[in-house]
Coordinates of C-alpha atoms and ligand atoms in Angstrom, one line a residue:
X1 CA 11.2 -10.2 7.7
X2 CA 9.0 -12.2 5.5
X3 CA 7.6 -15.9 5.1
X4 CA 7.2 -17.1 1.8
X5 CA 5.0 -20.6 0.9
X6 CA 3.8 -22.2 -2.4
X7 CA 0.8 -24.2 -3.0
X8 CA -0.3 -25.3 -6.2
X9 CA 0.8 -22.0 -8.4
X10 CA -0.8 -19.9 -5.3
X11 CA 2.1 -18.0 -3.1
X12 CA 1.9 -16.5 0.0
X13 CA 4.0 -13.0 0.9
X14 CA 3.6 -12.8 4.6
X15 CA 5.1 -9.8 6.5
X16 CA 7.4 -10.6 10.0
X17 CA 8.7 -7.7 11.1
X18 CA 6.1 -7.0 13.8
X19 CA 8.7 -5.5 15.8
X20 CA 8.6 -2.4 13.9
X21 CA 5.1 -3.3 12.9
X22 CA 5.9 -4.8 10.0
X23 CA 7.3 -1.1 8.7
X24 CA 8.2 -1.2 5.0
X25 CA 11.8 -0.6 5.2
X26 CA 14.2 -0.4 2.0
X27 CA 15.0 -4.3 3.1
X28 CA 11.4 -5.9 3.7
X29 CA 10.4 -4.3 0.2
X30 CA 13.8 -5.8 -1.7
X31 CA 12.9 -9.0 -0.2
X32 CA 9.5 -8.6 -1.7
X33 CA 10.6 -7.5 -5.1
X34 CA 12.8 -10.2 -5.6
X35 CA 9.6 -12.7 -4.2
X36 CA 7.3 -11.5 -6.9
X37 CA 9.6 -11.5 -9.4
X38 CA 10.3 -15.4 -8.6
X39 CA 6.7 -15.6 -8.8
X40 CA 6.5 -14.5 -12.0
X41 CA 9.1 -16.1 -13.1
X42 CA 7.5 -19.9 -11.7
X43 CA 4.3 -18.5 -13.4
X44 CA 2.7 -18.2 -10.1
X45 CA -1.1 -17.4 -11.1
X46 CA -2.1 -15.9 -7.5
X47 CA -0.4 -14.1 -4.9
X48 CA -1.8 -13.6 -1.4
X49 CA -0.3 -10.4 0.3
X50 CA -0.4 -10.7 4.4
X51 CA 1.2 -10.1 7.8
X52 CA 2.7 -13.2 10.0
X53 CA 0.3 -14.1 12.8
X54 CA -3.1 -12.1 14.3
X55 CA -1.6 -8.7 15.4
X56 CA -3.6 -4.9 16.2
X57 CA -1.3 -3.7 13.5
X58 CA -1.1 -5.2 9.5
X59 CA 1.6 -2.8 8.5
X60 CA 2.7 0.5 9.7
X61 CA 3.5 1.8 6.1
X62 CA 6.7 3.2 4.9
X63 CA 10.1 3.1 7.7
X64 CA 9.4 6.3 9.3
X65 CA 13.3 6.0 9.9
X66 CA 14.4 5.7 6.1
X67 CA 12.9 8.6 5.2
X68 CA 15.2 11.2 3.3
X69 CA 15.6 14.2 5.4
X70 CA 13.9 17.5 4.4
X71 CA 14.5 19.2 1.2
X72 CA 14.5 16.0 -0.9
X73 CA 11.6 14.1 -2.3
X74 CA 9.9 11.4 0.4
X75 CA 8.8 9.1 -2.5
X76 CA 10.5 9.8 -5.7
X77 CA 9.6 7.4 -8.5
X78 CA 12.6 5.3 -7.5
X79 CA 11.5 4.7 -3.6
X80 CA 11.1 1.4 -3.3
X81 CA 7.8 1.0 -2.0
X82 CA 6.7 3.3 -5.3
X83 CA 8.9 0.2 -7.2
X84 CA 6.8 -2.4 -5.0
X85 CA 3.1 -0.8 -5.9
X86 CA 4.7 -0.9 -9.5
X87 CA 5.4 -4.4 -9.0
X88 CA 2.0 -5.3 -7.4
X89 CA 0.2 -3.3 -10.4
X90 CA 1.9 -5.3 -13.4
X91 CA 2.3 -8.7 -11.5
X92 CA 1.3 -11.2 -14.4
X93 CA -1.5 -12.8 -12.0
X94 CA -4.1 -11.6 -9.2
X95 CA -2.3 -10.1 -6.8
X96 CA -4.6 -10.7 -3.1
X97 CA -4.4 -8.7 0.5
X98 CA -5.7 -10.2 3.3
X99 CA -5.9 -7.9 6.2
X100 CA -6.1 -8.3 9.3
X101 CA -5.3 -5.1 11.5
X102 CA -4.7 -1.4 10.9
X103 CA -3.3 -0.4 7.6
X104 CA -1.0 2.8 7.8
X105 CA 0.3 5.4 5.1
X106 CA 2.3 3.4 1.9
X107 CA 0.9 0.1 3.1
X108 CA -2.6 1.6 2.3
X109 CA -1.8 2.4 -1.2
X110 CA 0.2 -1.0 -1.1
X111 CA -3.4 -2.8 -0.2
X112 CA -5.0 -0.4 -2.7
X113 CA -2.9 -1.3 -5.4
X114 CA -3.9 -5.0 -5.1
X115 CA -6.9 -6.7 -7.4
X116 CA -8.5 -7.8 -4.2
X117 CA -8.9 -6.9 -0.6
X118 CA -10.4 -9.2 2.0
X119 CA -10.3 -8.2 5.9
X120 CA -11.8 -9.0 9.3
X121 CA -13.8 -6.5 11.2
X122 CA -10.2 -5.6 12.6
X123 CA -8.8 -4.2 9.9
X124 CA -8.6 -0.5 9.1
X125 CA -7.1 2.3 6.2
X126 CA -5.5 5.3 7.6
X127 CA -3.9 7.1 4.8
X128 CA -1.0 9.4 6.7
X129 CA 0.9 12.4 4.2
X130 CA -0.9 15.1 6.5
X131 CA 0.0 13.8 9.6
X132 CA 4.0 14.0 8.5
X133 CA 4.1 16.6 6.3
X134 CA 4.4 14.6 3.0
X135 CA 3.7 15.8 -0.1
X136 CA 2.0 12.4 -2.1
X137 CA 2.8 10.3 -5.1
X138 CA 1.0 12.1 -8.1
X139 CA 0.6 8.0 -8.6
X140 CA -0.8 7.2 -5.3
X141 CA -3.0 10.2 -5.6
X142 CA -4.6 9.3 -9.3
X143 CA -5.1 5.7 -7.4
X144 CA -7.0 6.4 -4.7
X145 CA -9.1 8.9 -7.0
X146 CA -9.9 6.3 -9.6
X147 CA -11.1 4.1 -7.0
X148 CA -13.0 5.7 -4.5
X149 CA -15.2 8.4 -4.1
X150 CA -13.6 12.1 -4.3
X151 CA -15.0 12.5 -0.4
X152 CA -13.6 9.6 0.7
X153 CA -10.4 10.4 -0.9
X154 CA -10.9 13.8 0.7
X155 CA -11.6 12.3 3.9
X156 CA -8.5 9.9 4.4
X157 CA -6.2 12.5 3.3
X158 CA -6.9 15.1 5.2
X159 CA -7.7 14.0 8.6
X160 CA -5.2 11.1 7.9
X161 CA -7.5 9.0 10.7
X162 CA -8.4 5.1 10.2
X163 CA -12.1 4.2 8.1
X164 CA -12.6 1.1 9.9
X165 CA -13.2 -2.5 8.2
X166 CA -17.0 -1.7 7.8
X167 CA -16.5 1.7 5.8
X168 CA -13.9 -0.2 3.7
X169 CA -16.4 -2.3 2.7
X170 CA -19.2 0.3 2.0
X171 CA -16.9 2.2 0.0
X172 CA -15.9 -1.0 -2.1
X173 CA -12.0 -0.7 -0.8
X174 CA -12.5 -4.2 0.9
X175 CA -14.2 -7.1 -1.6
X176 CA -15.0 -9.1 1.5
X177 CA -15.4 -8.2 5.0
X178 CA -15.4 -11.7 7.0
X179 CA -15.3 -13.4 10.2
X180 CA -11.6 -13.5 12.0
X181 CA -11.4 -17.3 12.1
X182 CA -12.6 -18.2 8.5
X183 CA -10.2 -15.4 6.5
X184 CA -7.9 -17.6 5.9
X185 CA -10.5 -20.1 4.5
X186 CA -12.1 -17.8 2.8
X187 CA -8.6 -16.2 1.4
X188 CA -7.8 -20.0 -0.1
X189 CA -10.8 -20.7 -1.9
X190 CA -10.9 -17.1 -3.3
X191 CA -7.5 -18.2 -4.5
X192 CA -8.4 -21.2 -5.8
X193 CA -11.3 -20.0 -8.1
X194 CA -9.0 -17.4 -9.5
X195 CA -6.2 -20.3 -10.2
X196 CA -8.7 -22.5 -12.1
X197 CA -9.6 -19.6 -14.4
X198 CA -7.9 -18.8 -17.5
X199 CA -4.1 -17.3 -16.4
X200 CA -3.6 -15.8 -20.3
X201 CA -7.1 -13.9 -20.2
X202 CA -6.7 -12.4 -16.9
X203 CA -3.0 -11.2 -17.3
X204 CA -4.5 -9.7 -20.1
X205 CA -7.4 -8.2 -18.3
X206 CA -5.4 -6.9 -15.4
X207 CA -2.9 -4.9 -17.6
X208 CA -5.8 -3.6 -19.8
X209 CA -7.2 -2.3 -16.7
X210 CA -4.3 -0.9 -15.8
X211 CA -3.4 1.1 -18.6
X212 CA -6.6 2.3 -18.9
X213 CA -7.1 4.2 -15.2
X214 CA -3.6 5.3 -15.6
X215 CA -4.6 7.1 -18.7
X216 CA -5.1 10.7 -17.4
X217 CA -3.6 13.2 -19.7
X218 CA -1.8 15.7 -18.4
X219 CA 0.2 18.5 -19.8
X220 CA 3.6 19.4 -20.0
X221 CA 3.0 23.0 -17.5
X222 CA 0.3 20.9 -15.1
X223 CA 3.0 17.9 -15.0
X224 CA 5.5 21.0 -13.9
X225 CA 3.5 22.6 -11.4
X226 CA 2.8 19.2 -10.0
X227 CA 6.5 18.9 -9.4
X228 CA 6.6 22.4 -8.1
X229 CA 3.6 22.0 -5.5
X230 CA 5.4 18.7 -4.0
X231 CA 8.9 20.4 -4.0
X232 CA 7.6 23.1 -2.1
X233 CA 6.0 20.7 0.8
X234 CA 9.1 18.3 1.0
X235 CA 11.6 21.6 1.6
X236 CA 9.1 23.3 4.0
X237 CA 8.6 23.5 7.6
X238 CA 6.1 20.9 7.9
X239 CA 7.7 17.5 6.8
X240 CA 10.7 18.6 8.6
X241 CA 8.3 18.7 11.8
X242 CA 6.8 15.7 10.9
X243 CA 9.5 13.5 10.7
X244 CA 11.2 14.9 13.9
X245 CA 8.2 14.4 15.8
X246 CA 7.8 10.9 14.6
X247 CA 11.2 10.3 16.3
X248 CA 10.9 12.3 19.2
X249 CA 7.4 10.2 19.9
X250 CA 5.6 13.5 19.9
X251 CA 2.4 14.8 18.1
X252 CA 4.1 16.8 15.5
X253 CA 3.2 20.5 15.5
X254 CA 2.0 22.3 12.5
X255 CA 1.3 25.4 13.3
Ligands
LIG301 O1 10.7 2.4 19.6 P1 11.0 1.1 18.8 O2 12.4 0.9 18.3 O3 10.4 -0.1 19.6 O4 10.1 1.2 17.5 C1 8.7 1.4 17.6 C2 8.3 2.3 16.4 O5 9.2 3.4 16.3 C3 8.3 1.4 15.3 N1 7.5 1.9 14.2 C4 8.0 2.3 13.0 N2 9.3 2.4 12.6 C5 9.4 2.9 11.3 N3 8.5 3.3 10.5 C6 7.2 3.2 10.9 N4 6.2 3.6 10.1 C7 6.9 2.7 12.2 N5 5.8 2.5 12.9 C8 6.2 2.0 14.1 O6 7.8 0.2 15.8 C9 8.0 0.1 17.2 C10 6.7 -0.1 17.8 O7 5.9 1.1 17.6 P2 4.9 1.6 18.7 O8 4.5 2.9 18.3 O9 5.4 1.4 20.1 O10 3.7 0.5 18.5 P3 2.1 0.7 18.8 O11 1.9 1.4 20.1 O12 1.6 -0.7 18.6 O13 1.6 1.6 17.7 C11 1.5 1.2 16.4 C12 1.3 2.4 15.4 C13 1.3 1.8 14.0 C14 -0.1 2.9 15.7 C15 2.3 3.5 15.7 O14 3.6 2.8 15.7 C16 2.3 4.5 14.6 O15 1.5 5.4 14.6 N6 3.3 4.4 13.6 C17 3.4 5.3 12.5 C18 2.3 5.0 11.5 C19 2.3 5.9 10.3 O16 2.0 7.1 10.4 N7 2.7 5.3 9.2 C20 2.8 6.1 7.9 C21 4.2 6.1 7.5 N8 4.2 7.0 6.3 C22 4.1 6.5 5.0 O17 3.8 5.4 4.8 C23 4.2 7.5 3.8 C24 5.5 8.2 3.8 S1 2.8 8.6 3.9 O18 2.7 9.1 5.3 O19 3.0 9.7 2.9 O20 1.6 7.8 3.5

């Protein structure tokens, strides 16, 4: 499910589990929680985040198949993957994706949540609560919102359709949009650079800038409508649909 190497303080999480297109099931994102948190541990300074191999697909996002049936919350604060983008946000060291391939639903906020992004022409976002009927993270929301513009936000949520590798870029998701055969060159040396700078002043950077864009206040009512607003789309018709039509390998039908 995943290939793990070390170099010189620099690890490399690579996803193999193509056969589901590398789907983030409850087991794939244990294995990665308990990589990064060896990482840590060994004072790894750099992580690089990628799939196994040159494949159309770089993760298909959350396992369709573990999702909880409909009335209960699809990504409740304890959901792995929300523990993984956790994870990824307060990782002690830069945290790297390097994509190559479409990008689909949690995986998407999973690139997101890394400190840098770089991707061939192949790679593309396609952020996907619309086309199953998902209510989304309040965290994944404030995210996306804090770093891209409100109509690009607006865009991937509600036609849930790929931006490709060159829209990434424009819109500053990707830091470096490069040739196919030289990403993985040009993933090492951004590595490197990053490993030869100051570990203690970037660890303190990173959470600094962390705790600053997730410093929206809201109140106690907003924080309860919130709740209310995703409660009522997780126990509705529409996730129900969406999920059943995932399975039954059918456009789902909304009405
Ligand atoms: O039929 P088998 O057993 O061979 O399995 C198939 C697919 O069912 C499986 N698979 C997945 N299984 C669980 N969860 C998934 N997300 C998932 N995606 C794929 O992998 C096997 C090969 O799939 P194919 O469809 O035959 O592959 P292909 O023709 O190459 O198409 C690849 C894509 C990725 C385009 C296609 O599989 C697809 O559209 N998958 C769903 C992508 C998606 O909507 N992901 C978002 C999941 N949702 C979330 O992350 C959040 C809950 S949210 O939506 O809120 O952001």
């Amino acid at each position: 499910m995943l290939k793990v190497s070390l170099d010189d303080l620099v690890g490399t999480i690579a996803l193999d589990r193509y056969d589901k297109r590398n789907a983030l099931s409850e087991d794939l994102v244990g294995r990665m929680l308990r990589t990064l948190d060896s990482f840590a541990d060994g004072g790894i300074r750099v992580v690089i985040l990628r799939a196994v191999g040159t494949h159309p697909i770089w993760s298909a996002g959350h396992d369709i198949d573990e999702l909880p049936i409909a009335g209960a919350d699809p990504l409740p604060y304890r959901d792995p993957m929300e523990v993984l983008l956790r994870r990824v946000r307060t990782y002690p060291g830069a945290v790297i994706a390097m994509v190559q391939g479409s990008v689909w639903g949690g995986a998407c906020d999973l690139v997101f949540n890394c400190d840098l992004v770089v991707a061939d022409e192949s790679a593309a976002f396609a952020v996907t609560p619309a086309k199953l009927g998902v209510p989304y993270s309040v965290s994944g929301i404030q995210y996306f919102l804090s770093r891209l513009p409100l109509h690009i936000v607006n865009e991937l949520m509600m036609t849930a359709d790929p931006i490709s590798a060159e829209r990434a870029l424009t819109h500053g998701i990707i830091n470096r949009l490069v040739p196919a055969q030289d990403i993985e060159s040009i993933t090492a040396e951004l590595a490197a650079v990053i490993r030869s700078r100051s570990a203690e002043s970037i660890r303190a950077y990173k959470e600094q800038a962390r705790l600053i864009v997730e410093a929206v206040p809201l109140t106690a009512q907003q924080a309860q409508y919130i709740h209310q607003l995703r409660l009522d789309v997780y126990s509705g018709r529409d996730y129900a649909e969406g999920v059943l039509a995932f399975e039954e390998k059918r456009p789902p039908d909304f009405g």
